[in-house]
Amino acid sequence: MERRKFLSWVGVGMLASSLPVAIAACSSETSSSSPAETSSSATPEIDTTPDAEGFTAVGTNTELTTKGFIYDKQLGVIIVSNGGSIAALNPTCSHQGCDVDWKGNTGELVCPCHGSKFGVDGAVLTGPATEALPVYEFKQEGDLIKVKIA
Ligand code: FES
């Protein structure tokens, strides 16, 4: 075998042998980051099975105190803490469906799409939205905050 052919085969062999490693590296990275990216639960370790009254644990008071809000995209709820009071709301803007952001410094939920603002009671403070954000019933059990999605 000629030297050039031999080196060519060695190159192909090295490429072929490293391909599975590269694929494995990519797939393990994807699986480890995927839950964090797709999980909307702020505290995935809590039991999110609804209780007998239909309340689902969304997060903890500790987390709420630390972050000022808990957002669960999967359940479609945002829990906010404002001056010692807590509210649970549907974060979907009533204008065109964007998810609102909690602004703890002003105590408002602000839509990033067209600027509508909502109070912690869900009421529209500034349009273009004209309908309030739905407010959910919630309860606290120990450190857990549970929400009843109607
Ligand atoms: Fe929220 Fe338009 S979607 S203001």
mmCIF file of N, CA and C in Angstrom, residues 39 41-48:
data_model
loop_
_atom_site.group_PDB
_atom_site.id
_atom_site.type_symbol
_atom_site.label_atom_id
_atom_site.label_comp_id
_atom_site.label_asym_id
_atom_site.label_seq_id
_atom_site.Cartn_x
_atom_site.Cartn_y
_atom_site.Cartn_z
ATOM 1 N N SER A 39 -38.256 22.668 31.448
ATOM 2 C CA SER A 39 -39.041 22.641 32.669
ATOM 3 C C SER A 39 -39.473 24.046 33.031
ATOM 4 N N SER A 41 -41.364 24.465 35.737
ATOM 5 C CA SER A 41 -41.544 24.507 37.173
ATOM 6 C C SER A 41 -40.315 25.116 37.819
ATOM 7 N N ALA A 42 -40.550 26.088 38.666
ATOM 8 C CA ALA A 42 -39.433 26.758 39.297
ATOM 9 C C ALA A 42 -38.723 25.841 40.280
ATOM 10 N N THR A 43 -39.467 24.951 40.924
ATOM 11 C CA THR A 43 -38.868 24.013 41.868
ATOM 12 C C THR A 43 -39.322 22.607 41.483
ATOM 13 N N PRO A 44 -38.611 21.985 40.554
ATOM 14 C CA PRO A 44 -39.053 20.709 40.017
ATOM 15 C C PRO A 44 -39.078 19.577 41.040
ATOM 16 N N GLU A 45 -38.429 19.758 42.186
ATOM 17 C CA GLU A 45 -38.398 18.673 43.156
ATOM 18 C C GLU A 45 -39.675 18.559 43.974
ATOM 19 N N ILE A 46 -40.557 19.527 43.901
ATOM 20 C CA ILE A 46 -41.792 19.435 44.672
ATOM 21 C C ILE A 46 -42.809 18.569 43.946
ATOM 22 N N ASP A 47 -43.704 17.966 44.716
ATOM 23 C CA ASP A 47 -44.749 17.115 44.147
ATOM 24 C C ASP A 47 -45.836 18.020 43.559
ATOM 25 N N THR A 48 -46.017 17.937 42.254
ATOM 26 C CA THR A 48 -46.978 18.810 41.589
ATOM 27 C C THR A 48 -48.315 18.110 41.321
#
